[in-house]
Short mmCIF file of C-alpha atoms and ligand atoms in Angstrom, two decimals:
data_model
loop_
_atom_site.label_atom_id
_atom_site.label_comp_id
_atom_site.label_asym_id
_atom_site.label_seq_id
_atom_site.Cartn_x
_atom_site.Cartn_y
_atom_site.Cartn_z
CA MET A 1 8.23 -24.91 -35.75
CA LEU A 2 5.39 -23.87 -33.49
CA PHE A 3 7.03 -25.91 -30.76
CA PHE A 4 10.32 -23.99 -31.08
CA LYS A 5 8.52 -20.66 -31.20
CA GLY A 6 6.86 -21.57 -27.90
CA LEU A 7 10.20 -22.55 -26.40
CA PHE A 8 11.97 -19.31 -27.19
CA ARG A 9 9.13 -16.84 -26.89
CA LYS A 10 9.55 -14.52 -23.92
CA LYS A 11 7.03 -15.35 -21.24
CA LYS A 12 4.17 -12.88 -20.82
CA HIS A 13 5.11 -10.13 -18.37
CA GLU A 14 8.61 -11.45 -17.85
CA ILE A 15 10.10 -8.99 -15.43
CA ASP A 16 13.68 -7.99 -14.71
CA TYR A 17 14.30 -8.94 -11.06
CA GLY A 18 17.36 -6.70 -11.05
CA LYS A 19 15.23 -3.61 -11.68
CA LEU A 20 12.31 -4.03 -9.32
CA PRO A 21 10.48 -0.98 -8.03
CA GLU A 22 11.87 -0.39 -4.55
CA HIS A 23 8.57 0.81 -3.13
CA ILE A 24 5.09 -0.24 -4.29
CA ALA A 25 1.92 1.42 -2.96
CA ILE A 26 -1.53 -0.09 -3.42
CA ILE A 27 -5.06 1.28 -3.21
CA MET A 28 -6.91 -1.99 -2.61
CA ASP A 29 -10.25 -1.05 -4.14
CA GLY A 30 -13.29 -3.07 -5.19
CA ASN A 31 -14.06 -5.30 -2.20
CA GLY A 32 -17.66 -4.06 -2.06
CA ARG A 33 -18.31 -4.62 -5.79
CA TRP A 34 -16.71 -8.05 -5.62
CA ALA A 35 -19.18 -9.01 -2.89
CA LYS A 36 -22.17 -7.39 -4.61
CA LYS A 37 -21.52 -9.32 -7.82
CA ARG A 38 -21.87 -12.51 -5.79
CA GLY A 39 -24.84 -11.40 -3.70
CA LEU A 40 -22.66 -11.36 -0.59
CA SER A 41 -22.27 -8.76 2.16
CA ARG A 42 -19.61 -6.06 1.87
CA SER A 43 -17.88 -7.45 4.95
CA ILE A 44 -17.30 -10.75 3.11
CA GLY A 45 -15.72 -8.68 0.32
CA HIS A 46 -13.36 -7.08 2.83
CA ARG A 47 -12.52 -10.51 4.26
CA GLU A 48 -11.57 -11.72 0.77
CA GLY A 49 -9.60 -8.49 0.35
CA SER A 50 -7.71 -9.23 3.52
CA ASN A 51 -6.87 -12.73 2.22
CA THR A 52 -5.60 -11.19 -1.03
CA LEU A 53 -3.44 -8.82 0.99
CA LYS A 54 -1.81 -11.72 2.85
CA LYS A 55 -0.94 -13.44 -0.44
CA ILE A 56 0.38 -10.28 -2.06
CA VAL A 57 2.52 -9.39 0.99
CA THR A 58 4.14 -12.83 0.88
CA PHE A 59 4.68 -12.61 -2.87
CA CYS A 60 6.23 -9.13 -2.73
CA GLU A 61 8.58 -10.20 0.05
CA GLU A 62 9.57 -13.33 -1.89
CA ILE A 63 10.45 -11.47 -5.08
CA GLY A 64 12.46 -8.83 -3.19
CA ILE A 65 10.28 -5.72 -2.95
CA LYS A 66 11.72 -3.55 -0.17
CA TYR A 67 8.69 -1.42 0.74
CA LEU A 68 4.98 -2.09 0.30
CA THR A 69 2.40 0.47 1.45
CA VAL A 70 -1.28 -0.43 1.47
CA TYR A 71 -4.33 1.77 2.03
CA ALA A 72 -6.41 -0.15 4.57
CA PHE A 73 -8.57 2.61 6.07
CA SER A 74 -8.74 6.27 5.12
CA THR A 75 -9.66 9.31 7.22
CA GLU A 76 -12.81 9.45 5.02
CA ASN A 77 -13.83 5.82 5.58
CA TRP A 78 -15.51 6.77 8.90
CA LYS A 79 -18.40 8.06 6.72
CA ARG A 80 -19.36 4.44 5.89
CA PRO A 81 -22.18 2.73 7.80
CA LYS A 82 -21.14 1.78 11.33
CA SER A 83 -21.61 -1.93 10.58
CA GLU A 84 -19.06 -1.70 7.73
CA VAL A 85 -16.58 0.31 9.81
CA ASP A 86 -16.94 -2.28 12.58
CA SER A 87 -16.31 -5.16 10.21
CA LEU A 88 -13.23 -3.45 8.78
CA MET A 89 -11.94 -2.81 12.32
CA SER A 90 -12.47 -6.40 13.34
CA LEU A 91 -10.62 -7.62 10.23
CA LEU A 92 -7.76 -5.30 11.06
CA LYS A 93 -7.69 -6.59 14.60
CA GLU A 94 -7.57 -10.14 13.32
CA TYR A 95 -4.85 -9.27 10.79
CA LEU A 96 -2.68 -7.56 13.40
CA LYS A 97 -3.25 -10.35 15.96
CA ASN A 98 -2.22 -13.06 13.51
CA ALA A 99 0.48 -11.09 11.73
CA ASP A 100 3.32 -12.48 13.85
CA LYS A 101 2.24 -16.06 13.24
CA GLU A 102 1.37 -15.57 9.57
CA LEU A 103 4.56 -13.73 8.81
CA SER A 104 6.81 -15.90 10.92
CA GLY A 105 9.89 -16.82 8.94
CA LYS A 106 8.89 -14.27 6.29
CA ASN A 107 11.09 -11.46 7.57
CA VAL A 108 8.45 -8.74 7.07
CA ARG A 109 8.55 -5.64 9.24
CA ILE A 110 5.18 -4.03 9.92
CA ASN A 111 4.71 -0.31 10.31
CA VAL A 112 1.38 1.46 10.72
CA ILE A 113 1.03 4.93 9.22
CA GLY A 114 -1.83 7.31 9.93
CA ASP A 115 -3.51 8.89 12.93
CA ILE A 116 -4.07 5.85 15.13
CA SER A 117 -5.29 7.97 18.06
CA ARG A 118 -8.89 7.66 16.77
CA LEU A 119 -8.76 3.87 16.69
CA SER A 120 -9.87 1.72 19.62
CA PRO A 121 -7.35 1.31 22.47
CA GLU A 122 -7.20 -2.39 21.60
CA ILE A 123 -6.20 -1.72 17.98
CA GLN A 124 -3.73 0.94 19.08
CA ALA A 125 -2.11 -1.54 21.46
CA LEU A 126 -2.05 -4.24 18.77
CA THR A 127 -0.39 -1.94 16.23
CA LYS A 128 2.32 -1.04 18.76
CA LYS A 129 2.81 -4.69 19.67
CA VAL A 130 3.16 -5.91 16.08
CA MET A 131 5.45 -3.02 15.13
CA LYS A 132 7.70 -3.94 18.07
CA SER A 133 7.62 -7.70 17.53
CA THR A 134 8.53 -7.41 13.83
CA SER A 135 10.99 -4.52 14.25
CA ARG A 136 14.05 -6.78 14.03
CA ASN A 137 13.00 -8.26 10.68
CA THR A 138 15.28 -7.13 7.91
CA GLY A 139 13.17 -7.99 4.86
CA MET A 140 10.31 -6.04 3.33
CA LEU A 141 8.73 -3.16 5.24
CA LEU A 142 4.93 -3.36 5.09
CA ASN A 143 3.31 0.01 5.78
CA ILE A 144 -0.37 -0.32 6.64
CA ALA A 145 -2.16 3.02 6.22
CA LEU A 146 -4.82 3.20 8.94
CA ASN A 147 -6.97 6.26 9.48
CA TYR A 148 -4.61 7.77 6.95
CA GLY A 149 -5.23 10.87 4.85
CA GLY A 150 -2.59 12.63 2.75
CA ARG A 151 -3.87 16.14 3.47
CA ASP A 152 -4.12 15.39 7.18
CA GLU A 153 -0.53 14.10 7.09
CA ILE A 154 0.73 17.28 5.37
CA LEU A 155 -1.27 19.45 7.78
CA LYS A 156 0.32 17.72 10.76
CA ALA A 157 3.79 18.21 9.22
CA VAL A 158 3.12 21.91 8.59
CA LYS A 159 1.93 22.42 12.18
CA ALA A 160 5.00 20.66 13.61
CA ILE A 161 7.35 22.75 11.45
CA ALA A 162 5.46 25.96 12.34
CA LYS A 163 5.90 25.15 16.04
CA GLU A 164 9.64 24.56 15.59
CA THR A 165 9.86 27.89 13.75
CA ALA A 166 7.87 29.74 16.43
CA ALA A 167 10.13 28.24 19.12
CA GLY A 168 13.14 29.63 17.24
CA LYS A 169 14.60 26.16 16.58
CA ILE A 170 14.63 26.75 12.83
CA SER A 171 14.11 29.75 10.59
CA ALA A 172 11.47 29.88 7.85
CA ASP A 173 14.26 29.84 5.26
CA ASP A 174 15.44 26.45 6.52
CA ILE A 175 12.18 24.84 5.43
CA ASP A 176 12.73 22.74 2.34
CA GLU A 177 11.17 19.69 0.66
CA LYS A 178 13.33 17.28 2.65
CA MET A 179 12.17 18.83 5.92
CA ILE A 180 8.54 18.34 4.91
CA SER A 181 9.22 14.72 3.84
CA ASP A 182 10.98 14.14 7.17
CA HIS A 183 7.85 15.24 9.05
CA LEU A 184 5.54 12.81 7.24
CA TYR A 185 4.57 9.34 8.52
CA THR A 186 6.80 7.93 5.78
CA SER A 187 9.92 9.73 6.99
CA GLY A 188 13.04 7.80 6.00
CA ILE A 189 11.15 5.68 3.46
CA PRO A 190 11.78 6.31 -0.26
CA ASP A 191 8.81 7.63 -2.24
CA PRO A 192 6.74 4.97 -4.04
CA ASP A 193 8.05 4.10 -7.48
CA LEU A 194 4.85 2.37 -8.51
CA LEU A 195 1.32 3.09 -7.32
CA ILE A 196 -1.38 0.54 -8.12
CA ARG A 197 -5.14 1.05 -7.90
CA THR A 198 -7.50 -1.81 -8.55
CA SER A 199 -11.18 -1.88 -9.60
CA GLY A 200 -11.09 0.59 -12.49
CA GLU A 201 -11.13 3.80 -10.42
CA LYS A 202 -8.49 6.31 -11.44
CA ARG A 203 -8.06 8.57 -8.43
CA LEU A 204 -5.51 9.02 -5.66
CA SER A 205 -8.22 9.44 -3.00
CA ASN A 206 -5.91 11.34 -0.64
CA PHE A 207 -3.32 8.53 -0.58
CA LEU A 208 0.38 9.51 -0.38
CA ILE A 209 -0.31 12.75 -2.22
CA TRP A 210 3.07 14.29 -1.36
CA GLN A 211 5.06 11.09 -1.82
CA SER A 212 3.56 10.12 -5.19
CA ALA A 213 4.72 13.26 -7.01
CA TYR A 214 6.87 11.16 -9.36
CA SER A 215 5.33 7.71 -8.93
CA GLU A 216 4.30 5.68 -11.93
CA PHE A 217 0.56 4.93 -11.73
CA TRP A 218 -0.89 1.63 -12.85
CA PHE A 219 -4.61 0.99 -12.94
CA THR A 220 -6.47 -2.26 -13.48
CA ASP A 221 -10.14 -3.21 -13.70
CA VAL A 222 -9.45 -6.28 -11.56
CA LEU A 223 -11.26 -6.02 -8.21
CA TRP A 224 -8.93 -6.29 -5.21
CA PRO A 225 -10.19 -9.72 -3.98
CA ASP A 226 -9.43 -11.09 -7.48
CA PHE A 227 -5.95 -9.54 -7.64
CA LYS A 228 -3.32 -12.26 -8.14
CA LYS A 229 0.47 -12.57 -8.29
CA GLU A 230 0.15 -12.45 -12.10
CA ASN A 231 -1.49 -9.02 -11.84
CA MET A 232 1.37 -7.81 -9.66
CA LEU A 233 3.84 -9.08 -12.27
CA GLU A 234 1.82 -7.30 -14.97
CA ALA A 235 2.06 -4.03 -12.99
CA ILE A 236 5.81 -4.42 -12.45
CA TYR A 237 6.26 -5.27 -16.13
CA ALA A 238 4.39 -2.09 -17.12
CA TYR A 239 6.51 -0.09 -14.67
CA GLN A 240 9.72 -1.50 -16.11
CA ASN A 241 8.64 -0.42 -19.57
CA ARG A 242 7.98 3.19 -18.60
CA ASP A 243 10.43 6.00 -19.19
CA ARG A 244 10.89 7.85 -15.89
CA ARG A 245 12.23 11.33 -16.52
CA TYR A 246 11.42 13.23 -13.30
CA GLY A 247 10.80 16.38 -15.31
CA GLY A 248 14.00 16.01 -17.33
CA ILE A 249 14.25 14.90 -20.96
C1 FPP B 1 -11.98 -0.50 -0.84
O1 FPP B 1 -13.03 -1.32 -1.27
C2 FPP B 1 -11.30 -1.07 0.28
C3 FPP B 1 -11.28 -0.55 1.55
C4 FPP B 1 -12.00 0.69 1.93
C5 FPP B 1 -10.54 -1.18 2.62
C6 FPP B 1 -9.39 -2.06 2.25
C7 FPP B 1 -9.37 -3.16 3.20
C8 FPP B 1 -8.95 -4.42 2.98
C9 FPP B 1 -8.32 -4.87 1.74
C10 FPP B 1 -9.13 -5.50 3.99
C11 FPP B 1 -8.71 -5.21 5.35
C12 FPP B 1 -7.33 -4.77 5.49
C13 FPP B 1 -6.46 -5.26 6.37
C14 FPP B 1 -5.12 -4.64 6.56
C15 FPP B 1 -6.78 -6.44 7.17
P1 FPP B 1 -14.50 -0.69 -1.32
O2 FPP B 1 -15.22 -1.13 -0.11
O3 FPP B 1 -14.42 0.79 -1.48
O4 FPP B 1 -15.06 -1.39 -2.60
P2 FPP B 1 -16.15 -0.77 -3.61
O5 FPP B 1 -15.54 0.48 -4.19
O6 FPP B 1 -16.29 -1.86 -4.61
O7 FPP B 1 -17.37 -0.52 -2.82
#
């Protein structure tokens, strides 16, 4: 009897692959605490975090997620000690340098969102190179948020629209939500359906603040370096069991 029960019981977090969230956004938090718990340096935590990212990118592409946006470095992260900023930058460099090779045959397109003008010329060149070399891929779009801040993004959009208005190209009455969306880094990309934050923190921390107006949020205590495919399935399962009403009934 127990045997048959086991056979027919629905597997834990069995998801419906026909109803996947189109766009998943992730705040990859907890690298520092993961390292601290093991008596290791924060930079080792970020390295493990970067390895987790590689696995999760591959997994999301394999199951058919169309857009994945990850918060790699915020406009506020410059406040961290220089040694930590340097180690994050060198990990990014490594990630971007190896992205072509690592993602070869994986059909992932890479796009960097954020104000890259403050990053080193080498990283700027690498981001442009990898965006160009993966631009023909038709699978998942991976948005890496680098020196990204939601308020900064909205401010830039407002300034650009104000300039177009001042130049007489548009009138103030033409400004609508779509125009603002079209002036964000994520222009042309659907808003995230599901936003995940790891490590037990329950904040947006200036990530996709315009775009996440109707996103489903999913929080887990799991620290980012420990985040596994099973956790992603758990998040998607939770998402598929939510009732999205967009303000309706
Ligand atoms: C938060 O952990 C994480 C970050 C500030 C950076 C995220 C970076 C990575 C996952 C690795 C590098 C990314 C790429 C694209 C190669 P935290 O340091 O705030 O952790 P804590 O809250 O436990 O201190």
